[in-house]
CSV table of C-alpha atoms in Angstrom, one decimal:
chain,number,residue,atom,x,y,z
Q,1,GLY,CA,49.8,61.1,69.2
Q,2,LEU,CA,49.5,62.9,72.4
Q,3,SER,CA,51.9,65.6,73.4
Q,4,THR,CA,52.2,67.5,76.7
Q,5,ALA,CA,50.6,70.8,77.2
Q,6,VAL,CA,53.5,73.1,78.0
Q,7,ALA,CA,53.7,76.6,79.7
Q,8,SER,CA,56.8,78.6,79.0
Q,9,ALA,CA,58.9,80.1,81.7
Q,10,VAL,CA,58.1,83.5,82.9
Q,11,GLY,CA,60.9,86.1,83.1
Q,12,GLY,CA,63.5,83.5,82.4
Q,13,GLY,CA,64.4,84.4,78.8
Q,14,ALA,CA,62.8,81.2,77.5
Q,15,GLY,CA,61.2,80.8,74.1
Q,16,ALA,CA,57.6,80.8,73.4
Q,17,GLY,CA,55.5,78.0,75.0
Q,18,ALA,CA,53.3,75.6,73.1
Q,19,GLY,CA,50.0,73.9,73.9
Q,20,ALA,CA,47.3,74.8,76.4
Q,21,GLY,CA,48.3,77.3,79.1
Q,22,ALA,CA,51.4,78.7,77.2
Q,23,GLY,CA,52.7,82.1,77.8
Q,24,ALA,CA,53.6,84.5,80.7
Q,25,GLY,CA,51.5,84.3,83.8
Q,26,ALA,CA,49.8,81.0,82.9
Q,27,ALA,CA,47.6,79.7,85.6
Q,28,GLY,CA,49.4,77.2,87.9
Q,29,LEU,CA,52.8,78.9,87.6
Q,30,PHE,CA,53.8,81.2,90.4
Q,31,GLN,CA,56.6,83.7,90.4
Q,32,ARG,CA,59.0,83.9,93.3
Q,33,SER,CA,60.2,87.4,94.4
Q,34,ALA,CA,63.0,86.7,96.8
Q,35,ASN,CA,64.0,83.0,96.8
Q,36,SER,CA,61.3,82.4,99.4
Q,37,THR,CA,59.0,79.5,99.8
Q,38,SER,CA,56.4,82.0,100.9
Q,39,ASP,CA,55.9,82.6,97.3
Q,40,LEU,CA,54.1,79.2,97.1
Q,41,ASP,CA,51.2,80.8,99.0
Q,42,GLY,CA,49.2,81.0,95.7
Q,43,PHE,CA,49.9,77.4,94.5
Q,44,LYS,CA,47.0,75.0,95.0
Q,45,GLY,CA,48.0,72.0,97.1
Q,46,ALA,CA,46.1,68.9,98.1
Q,47,LEU,CA,45.9,66.1,100.7
Q,48,LEU,CA,44.4,62.7,100.3
Q,49,LEU,CA,41.7,61.6,102.8
Q,50,LYS,CA,40.8,57.9,103.3
Q,51,ASN,CA,37.2,57.3,104.7
Q,52,GLY,CA,37.2,61.0,105.8
Q,53,ARG,CA,40.5,60.7,107.7
Q,54,GLN,CA,43.5,62.9,107.0
Q,55,THR,CA,46.5,61.1,105.7
Q,56,SER,CA,50.1,62.4,105.3
Q,57,CYS,CA,49.9,61.9,101.5
Q,58,GLU,CA,50.0,64.9,99.4
Q,59,VAL,CA,48.5,64.9,95.9
Q,60,ALA,CA,50.3,66.6,92.9
Q,61,LEU,CA,47.4,68.3,91.2
Q,62,MET,CA,47.3,68.7,87.4
Q,63,ASP,CA,43.9,70.1,87.1
Q,64,ASN,CA,40.4,69.7,88.5
Q,65,SER,CA,40.2,66.3,86.9
Q,66,TYR,CA,43.4,64.5,87.6
Q,67,GLY,CA,46.5,64.4,90.0
Q,68,PHE,CA,49.3,62.1,91.1
Q,69,VAL,CA,49.6,60.4,94.4
Q,70,ALA,CA,52.1,57.8,95.7
Q,71,ALA,CA,50.9,54.3,95.1
Q,72,ASN,CA,51.8,53.2,98.6
Q,73,CYS,CA,49.2,55.6,100.0
Q,74,LEU,CA,46.4,53.5,98.6
Q,75,ASP,CA,44.8,50.5,100.3
Q,76,TYR,CA,45.0,47.1,98.8
Q,77,GLN,CA,43.5,43.7,99.4
Q,78,PRO,CA,45.7,41.9,102.1
Q,79,SER,CA,46.4,39.0,99.8
Q,80,THR,CA,48.1,41.4,97.2
Q,81,SER,CA,49.6,44.1,99.3
Q,82,ASN,CA,53.1,42.6,99.0
Q,83,GLY,CA,52.9,42.1,95.2
Q,84,THR,CA,52.4,38.3,95.2
Q,85,ALA,CA,48.9,38.3,93.6
Q,86,LEU,CA,48.3,36.0,90.7
Q,87,GLY,CA,49.7,37.5,87.7
Q,88,GLY,CA,51.5,40.1,89.7
Q,89,GLN,CA,48.5,42.5,89.7
Q,90,LEU,CA,47.5,44.3,92.8
Q,91,GLN,CA,44.0,44.6,93.9
Q,92,LEU,CA,42.7,47.8,95.4
Q,93,ASN,CA,40.5,47.6,98.5
Q,94,GLN,CA,37.2,48.6,97.2
Q,95,THR,CA,35.8,49.5,100.6
Q,96,THR,CA,38.1,52.6,101.0
Q,97,ALA,CA,36.5,55.8,100.1
Q,98,TYR,CA,39.0,58.5,98.9
Q,99,THR,CA,38.5,62.3,98.8
Q,100,VAL,CA,40.9,65.1,98.2
Q,101,MET,CA,41.1,68.3,100.0
Q,102,VAL,CA,42.4,71.2,97.8
Q,103,SER,CA,43.8,74.4,99.3
Q,104,GLN,CA,43.5,77.8,97.6
Q,105,GLY,CA,47.1,78.5,98.5
Q,106,PHE,CA,48.8,77.3,101.7
Q,107,VAL,CA,46.0,78.0,104.1
Q,108,GLY,CA,42.9,79.1,102.3
Q,109,ALA,CA,40.2,76.4,101.7
Q,110,PHE,CA,39.2,75.8,98.0
Q,111,ALA,CA,37.3,72.6,97.5
Q,112,THR,CA,36.9,69.1,98.5
Q,113,LEU,CA,37.1,66.8,95.4
Q,114,GLY,CA,35.5,63.3,95.2
Q,115,VAL,CA,37.6,60.6,93.8
Q,116,SER,CA,36.0,58.4,91.0
Q,117,LYS,CA,39.0,56.3,90.3
Q,118,VAL,CA,42.5,55.5,91.4
Q,119,THR,CA,45.0,53.6,89.2
Q,120,PRO,CA,48.4,52.4,90.4
Q,121,ASN,CA,51.2,52.4,87.8
Q,122,ALA,CA,51.3,48.9,86.4
Q,123,GLN,CA,55.1,48.8,87.1
Q,124,TYR,CA,54.7,49.6,90.9
Q,125,ASP,CA,56.8,47.3,93.0
Q,126,PRO,CA,55.6,47.3,96.6
Q,127,ALA,CA,58.6,45.4,97.9
Q,128,SER,CA,61.0,48.2,96.8
Q,129,PHE,CA,58.6,51.1,96.1
Q,130,ALA,CA,59.9,51.4,92.6
Q,131,ASN,CA,57.5,53.3,90.3
Q,132,ASN,CA,55.5,54.4,93.5
Q,133,VAL,CA,53.0,56.6,91.7
Q,134,ALA,CA,49.2,56.4,91.0
Q,135,LEU,CA,46.8,58.5,88.9
Q,136,VAL,CA,43.8,60.0,90.8
Q,137,GLU,CA,40.7,60.8,88.7
Q,138,PHE,CA,38.4,63.4,90.4
Q,139,SER,CA,34.6,63.3,90.2
Q,140,ALA,CA,33.0,65.9,87.8
Q,141,THR,CA,33.2,69.5,89.0
Q,142,SER,CA,31.6,72.6,87.8
Q,143,SER,CA,33.3,74.9,85.4
Q,144,ALA,CA,33.7,77.5,88.3
Q,145,ASP,CA,36.0,75.0,89.9
Q,146,SER,CA,38.3,74.6,87.0
Q,147,PHE,CA,42.1,75.2,87.5
Q,148,VAL,CA,45.3,74.0,86.1
Q,149,ASN,CA,48.5,73.1,87.9
Q,150,TYR,CA,51.8,72.3,86.1
Q,151,ILE,CA,54.1,69.4,86.6
Q,152,ALA,CA,57.9,70.4,86.5
Q,153,SER,CA,59.0,68.2,83.6
Q,154,TRP,CA,62.8,68.8,83.3
Q,155,ARG,CA,64.9,68.2,86.3
Q,156,PRO,CA,68.3,69.5,84.8
Q,157,GLU,CA,66.9,73.1,84.9
Q,158,TRP,CA,65.8,73.1,88.5
Q,159,SER,CA,68.0,75.6,90.3
Q,160,SER,CA,66.6,74.8,93.7
Q,161,LEU,CA,64.0,72.8,95.5
Q,162,TYR,CA,61.1,73.7,97.8
Q,163,PHE,CA,60.0,71.1,100.3
Q,164,VAL,CA,56.5,71.4,101.7
Q,165,ARG,CA,54.4,69.6,104.3
Q,166,ARG,CA,50.7,70.5,104.2
Q,167,THR,CA,48.3,69.5,107.1
Q,168,LEU,CA,44.7,70.0,108.0
Q,169,ASP,CA,43.5,71.1,111.3
Q,170,THR,CA,43.3,67.7,113.2
Q,171,ALA,CA,40.0,68.6,115.0
Q,172,THR,CA,38.0,69.4,111.9
Q,173,ASN,CA,39.7,68.2,108.8
Q,174,ALA,CA,38.2,71.2,107.0
Q,175,SER,CA,40.7,74.0,107.4
Q,176,TRP,CA,44.4,74.2,106.6
Q,177,THR,CA,47.2,74.9,109.1
Q,178,GLN,CA,50.3,76.8,108.1
Q,179,PRO,CA,52.5,74.4,106.3
Q,180,ALA,CA,56.1,73.7,107.0
Q,181,THR,CA,58.5,74.6,104.2
Q,182,ALA,CA,62.3,74.3,103.4
Q,183,SER,CA,64.5,75.0,100.5
Q,184,SER,CA,67.7,73.4,99.2
Q,185,ALA,CA,70.0,73.5,96.2
Q,186,ALA,CA,68.7,71.0,93.6
Q,187,ASP,CA,72.0,69.0,93.7
Q,188,ALA,CA,71.8,68.7,97.5
Q,189,ALA,CA,69.0,66.2,97.2
Q,190,SER,CA,71.1,63.3,96.0
Q,191,GLY,CA,74.1,63.2,98.2
Q,192,GLY,CA,75.3,61.8,101.6
Q,193,GLY,CA,74.4,58.4,102.5
Q,194,CYS,CA,71.3,58.1,100.4
Q,195,ALA,CA,72.5,55.5,98.1
Q,196,ALA,CA,74.1,53.3,100.8
Q,197,ALA,CA,70.7,53.2,102.7
Q,198,ASN,CA,68.5,52.3,99.9
Q,199,ALA,CA,69.1,50.0,96.9
Q,200,LEU,CA,66.3,51.6,94.8
Q,201,PHE,CA,67.8,55.0,95.1
Q,202,ALA,CA,71.2,53.7,94.3
Q,203,LEU,CA,70.0,52.4,90.9
Q,204,ASN,CA,67.6,55.2,90.1
Q,205,THR,CA,69.1,58.6,91.1
Q,206,GLN,CA,67.4,60.2,88.1
Q,207,ASP,CA,63.9,59.2,89.5
Q,208,LEU,CA,64.3,60.0,93.1
Q,209,LEU,CA,65.2,62.9,95.3
Q,210,CYS,CA,66.8,62.3,98.7
Q,211,SER,CA,66.8,64.4,101.8
Q,212,THR,CA,67.4,64.0,105.6
Q,213,ALA,CA,65.2,67.1,106.4
Q,214,MET,CA,62.3,66.4,108.6
Q,215,VAL,CA,59.3,68.3,110.0
Q,216,ALA,CA,57.0,68.0,113.0
Q,217,ASN,CA,54.2,65.4,113.0
Q,218,VAL,CA,50.9,67.0,113.8
Q,219,PHE,CA,49.7,63.9,115.5
Q,220,ASN,CA,52.7,63.3,117.6
Q,221,ALA,CA,54.7,66.5,118.4
Q,222,SER,CA,57.7,64.5,119.7
Q,223,CYS,CA,58.2,62.8,116.4
Q,224,ALA,CA,59.6,64.3,113.1
Q,225,ILE,CA,58.4,63.0,109.6
Q,226,PRO,CA,59.5,63.8,106.0
Q,227,PHE,CA,58.0,66.5,103.8
Q,228,GLY,CA,55.1,65.7,101.5
Q,229,SER,CA,55.9,67.3,98.2
Q,230,VAL,CA,58.7,69.0,96.4
Q,231,TYR,CA,58.6,72.0,93.9
Q,232,GLY,CA,61.2,72.7,91.3
Q,233,VAL,CA,62.4,76.3,90.9
Q,234,VAL,CA,63.2,77.4,87.4
Q,235,GLY,CA,64.1,81.1,87.2
Q,236,ALA,CA,61.2,83.1,88.5
Q,237,ASN,CA,58.8,80.1,88.4
Q,238,THR,CA,57.9,77.0,90.5
Q,239,ALA,CA,56.0,73.9,89.6
Q,240,VAL,CA,55.4,70.6,91.6
Q,241,ALA,CA,58.2,68.1,90.9
Q,242,ALA,CA,58.0,65.2,93.3
Q,243,LEU,CA,56.0,63.4,96.0
Q,244,TYR,CA,57.1,61.6,99.1
Q,245,SER,CA,57.7,57.9,98.4
Q,246,HIS,CA,59.5,56.2,101.3
Q,247,SER,CA,62.2,56.4,104.0
Q,248,ALA,CA,65.1,54.2,105.0
Q,249,LEU,CA,65.7,54.2,108.7
Q,250,ALA,CA,68.9,52.8,110.2
Q,251,ALA,CA,68.5,50.2,113.0
Q,252,ALA,CA,68.8,52.0,116.3
Q,253,ALA,CA,71.0,50.7,119.1
Q,254,ASP,CA,68.0,50.7,121.5
Q,255,ASP,CA,65.4,49.3,119.1
Q,256,SER,CA,62.7,48.9,121.7
Q,257,GLN,CA,60.0,50.2,119.2
Q,258,PRO,CA,60.9,48.7,115.9
Q,259,GLN,CA,57.5,49.4,114.2
Q,260,ALA,CA,55.2,51.2,116.5
Q,261,GLU,CA,56.7,54.7,116.0
Q,262,PRO,CA,59.8,54.2,113.9
Q,263,PHE,CA,60.3,57.9,113.1
Q,264,CYS,CA,60.4,58.7,116.9
Q,265,ARG,CA,63.6,56.6,117.5
Q,266,GLY,CA,66.1,59.1,116.4
Q,267,ALA,CA,67.8,56.8,114.1
Q,268,ALA,CA,69.5,58.0,110.9
Q,269,THR,CA,66.7,58.6,108.3
Q,270,TYR,CA,67.0,59.1,104.6
Q,271,ASN,CA,63.7,60.3,102.9
Q,272,TYR,CA,63.0,59.6,99.2
Q,273,TYR,CA,60.7,61.5,96.8
Q,274,ILE,CA,59.6,60.2,93.5
Q,275,VAL,CA,60.2,62.6,90.5
Q,276,LEU,CA,57.0,62.8,88.5
Q,277,GLN,CA,58.4,63.9,85.0
Q,278,HIS,CA,59.0,60.3,83.7
Q,279,TYR,CA,55.4,59.3,84.5
Q,280,VAL,CA,53.6,62.0,82.6
Q,281,HIS,CA,53.1,60.0,79.4
Q,282,TRP,CA,51.8,57.0,81.4
Q,283,ALA,CA,49.3,59.4,83.0
Q,284,MET,CA,48.3,60.8,79.5
Q,285,GLU,CA,47.7,57.4,78.1
Q,286,LEU,CA,45.1,56.9,80.9
Q,287,MET,CA,43.7,60.4,80.6
Q,288,GLY,CA,43.4,60.3,76.8
Q,289,ARG,CA,44.7,63.8,76.4
Q,290,LYS,CA,47.4,66.2,77.2
Q,291,ALA,CA,48.9,66.8,80.6
Q,292,PRO,CA,50.0,70.2,81.9
Q,293,VAL,CA,53.8,70.2,82.4
Q,294,PHE,CA,56.3,73.1,82.7
Q,295,HIS,CA,59.8,73.5,81.3
Q,296,SER,CA,61.8,76.4,79.7
Q,297,HIS,CA,62.0,75.2,76.1
Q,298,LEU,CA,65.8,75.0,76.0
Q,299,ALA,CA,67.2,73.2,72.9
Q,300,GLU,CA,68.6,70.3,75.0
Q,301,TYR,CA,65.2,69.6,76.6
Q,302,SER,CA,64.1,65.9,76.3
Q,303,GLU,CA,61.4,63.8,78.0
Q,304,VAL,CA,60.5,60.1,78.5
Q,305,LEU,CA,57.8,59.2,75.9
Q,306,ASP,CA,57.3,55.5,76.8
Q,307,PRO,CA,54.2,55.3,78.9
Q,308,ARG,CA,55.5,52.0,80.3
Q,309,TYR,CA,58.6,53.6,81.6
Q,310,SER,CA,60.0,51.8,84.8
Q,311,MET,CA,62.7,52.3,87.3
Q,312,ALA,CA,65.5,49.6,87.6
Q,313,VAL,CA,64.2,47.3,90.4
Q,314,PRO,CA,67.0,46.3,92.7
Q,315,SER,CA,68.0,42.7,93.7
Q,316,PRO,CA,68.3,42.4,96.5
Q,317,ARG,CA,65.6,45.0,97.3
Q,318,SER,CA,66.7,45.6,101.0
Q,319,VAL,CA,69.9,46.9,102.6
Q,320,ALA,CA,71.1,45.3,105.7
Q,321,GLY,CA,70.8,47.6,108.8
Q,322,TYR,CA,67.9,49.6,107.3
Q,323,ALA,CA,64.1,49.3,107.4
Q,324,VAL,CA,62.0,51.0,104.8
Q,325,TYR,CA,58.7,52.6,105.5
Q,326,GLY,CA,56.3,54.5,103.2
Q,327,GLY,CA,52.7,55.5,102.5
Q,328,ASP,CA,50.5,57.2,105.1
Q,329,LEU,CA,52.9,58.3,107.9
Q,330,TYR,CA,49.9,58.9,110.2
Q,331,ASN,CA,49.0,55.3,110.0
Q,332,LEU,CA,52.3,53.4,109.5
Q,333,GLN,CA,52.2,49.8,108.4
Q,334,PRO,CA,55.1,47.3,108.9
Q,335,PRO,CA,58.1,47.8,106.6
Q,336,ALA,CA,58.0,46.8,103.0
Q,337,ALA,CA,58.4,43.0,102.4
Q,338,PRO,CA,62.1,42.2,101.9
Q,339,GLU,CA,63.6,40.1,99.1
Q,340,GLU,CA,61.5,39.8,96.0
Q,341,GLY,CA,58.2,40.4,97.9
Q,342,LYS,CA,58.0,36.8,99.1
Q,343,ARG,CA,55.9,36.1,102.2
Q,344,LYS,CA,57.0,33.9,105.1
Q,345,LEU,CA,54.7,30.9,105.8
Q,346,SER,CA,52.9,30.8,109.1
Q,347,ALA,CA,53.5,27.9,111.5
Q,348,GLY,CA,50.0,26.5,110.7
Q,349,ALA,CA,50.7,26.6,107.0
Q,350,VAL,CA,54.0,24.7,107.5
Q,351,ALA,CA,52.4,22.1,109.7
Q,352,GLY,CA,49.6,21.6,107.1
Q,353,ILE,CA,52.3,21.1,104.3
Q,354,VAL,CA,54.2,18.6,106.6
Q,355,LEU,CA,51.0,16.5,107.2
Q,356,ALA,CA,50.2,16.5,103.5
Q,357,LEU,CA,53.6,15.3,102.7
Q,358,LEU,CA,53.3,12.4,105.4
Q,359,ALA,CA,49.9,11.5,103.9
Q,360,LEU,CA,51.4,11.3,100.5
Q,361,LEU,CA,54.3,9.2,101.6
Q,362,ALA,CA,51.9,6.8,103.4
Q,363,LEU,CA,49.8,6.4,100.2
Q,364,LEU,CA,52.9,5.7,98.1
Q,365,ALA,CA,54.1,3.1,100.7
Q,366,GLY,CA,50.6,1.4,100.6
Q,367,LEU,CA,50.6,1.3,96.8
Q,368,PHE,CA,54.1,-0.2,96.7
Q,369,LEU,CA,53.2,-2.9,99.3
Q,370,TRP,CA,50.0,-3.8,97.4
Q,371,ARG,CA,51.9,-4.1,94.1
Q,372,ARG,CA,54.6,-6.2,95.9
Q,373,MET,CA,52.0,-8.7,97.3
Q,374,ARG,CA,50.2,-9.0,94.0
Q,375,LYS,CA,53.4,-9.8,92.2
Q,376,LEU,CA,54.4,-12.5,94.8
Q,377,LYS,CA,50.9,-14.1,94.5
Q,378,SER,CA,51.3,-14.2,90.7
Q,379,ASN,CA,54.6,-15.8,90.9
Q,380,ARG,CA,53.2,-18.6,93.2
Q,381,VAL,CA,50.5,-19.3,90.7
Q,382,ARG,CA,52.9,-19.7,87.8
Q,383,ARG,CA,55.2,-22.1,89.7
Q,384,TRP,CA,52.3,-24.3,90.7
Q,385,TRP,CA,51.2,-24.6,87.0
Q,386,PHE,CA,54.7,-25.4,85.8
Q,387,PHE,CA,55.4,-28.2,88.3
Q,388,GLY,CA,51.9,-29.6,88.6
């Protein structure tokens, strides 16, 4: 069967690595010198573009052929966007053209990769954002463009986390601006009111990170938005660990803009990031080969081997007093559909159903009267024959 390609930790006293890219100084791993996020300058990052337009959605690159992106960053057919499609299968909008901008480090341009295929996880639930991950397959590139990035694959060994928000110059979409970064202790990304604000997080703390940290929105300086990706720090190494999934925003006292610019309202906001390690074997099944992951080869290391792994989906999905937003924060859509992904019927649809029911009742009444008259006529004929 398939197994992950593992890079061993550098300078952390770990045992020898196994698989492609093993050993000290493996490409895609970057040593930090002073607990500083500036050490991420050499790590290739990426942003998803839709029809040539910059989105807020970062891509967790594995190599020059594949990467992860949040499933709620993709465009779906309107009839299936809330998960109510026949058979429960979401249908992608085939008119959206995706490309991925890749940085050499934080600010240096590297490449623009075409996208040949995007595949949302089959367990993705748009109403709760459970299993909010998709695999992106890039168009063929030349050997000169080859690279490997590693996915941090064992959360217990992350000593701290680096949060990153990458952006392109809004005028050209061709050059990178200096990204915003922040760091926190690994255990700090799961506390506070995170569970009270979001039912999905409350059931799946092993699959999600939570943070209240925000950064400036390049399209609206008066607003703050969440970070785009998270890196796990292991000893002297870092590897991409999670992607932004969604946010739970408390209802504001003055809710004059409930959907237009929700992150501008100053309401309490909890941001959730999906940890990628449990979805590596799902990706490998689609890729048909190993995936590059990073861990330090400790004896207690374990991983989820089931490619159909799924978070626990909460019921009810929503929490009273909180609205949930996710996807492209530069082009926000209304909150995720509440309660089991059901859609409300429009007034026209309700009127149509009422008229259809009235017509059916009229038909049944007519049938009843016809049978009644036929029975009375039959009885009169029989009485005449008996007495005549």
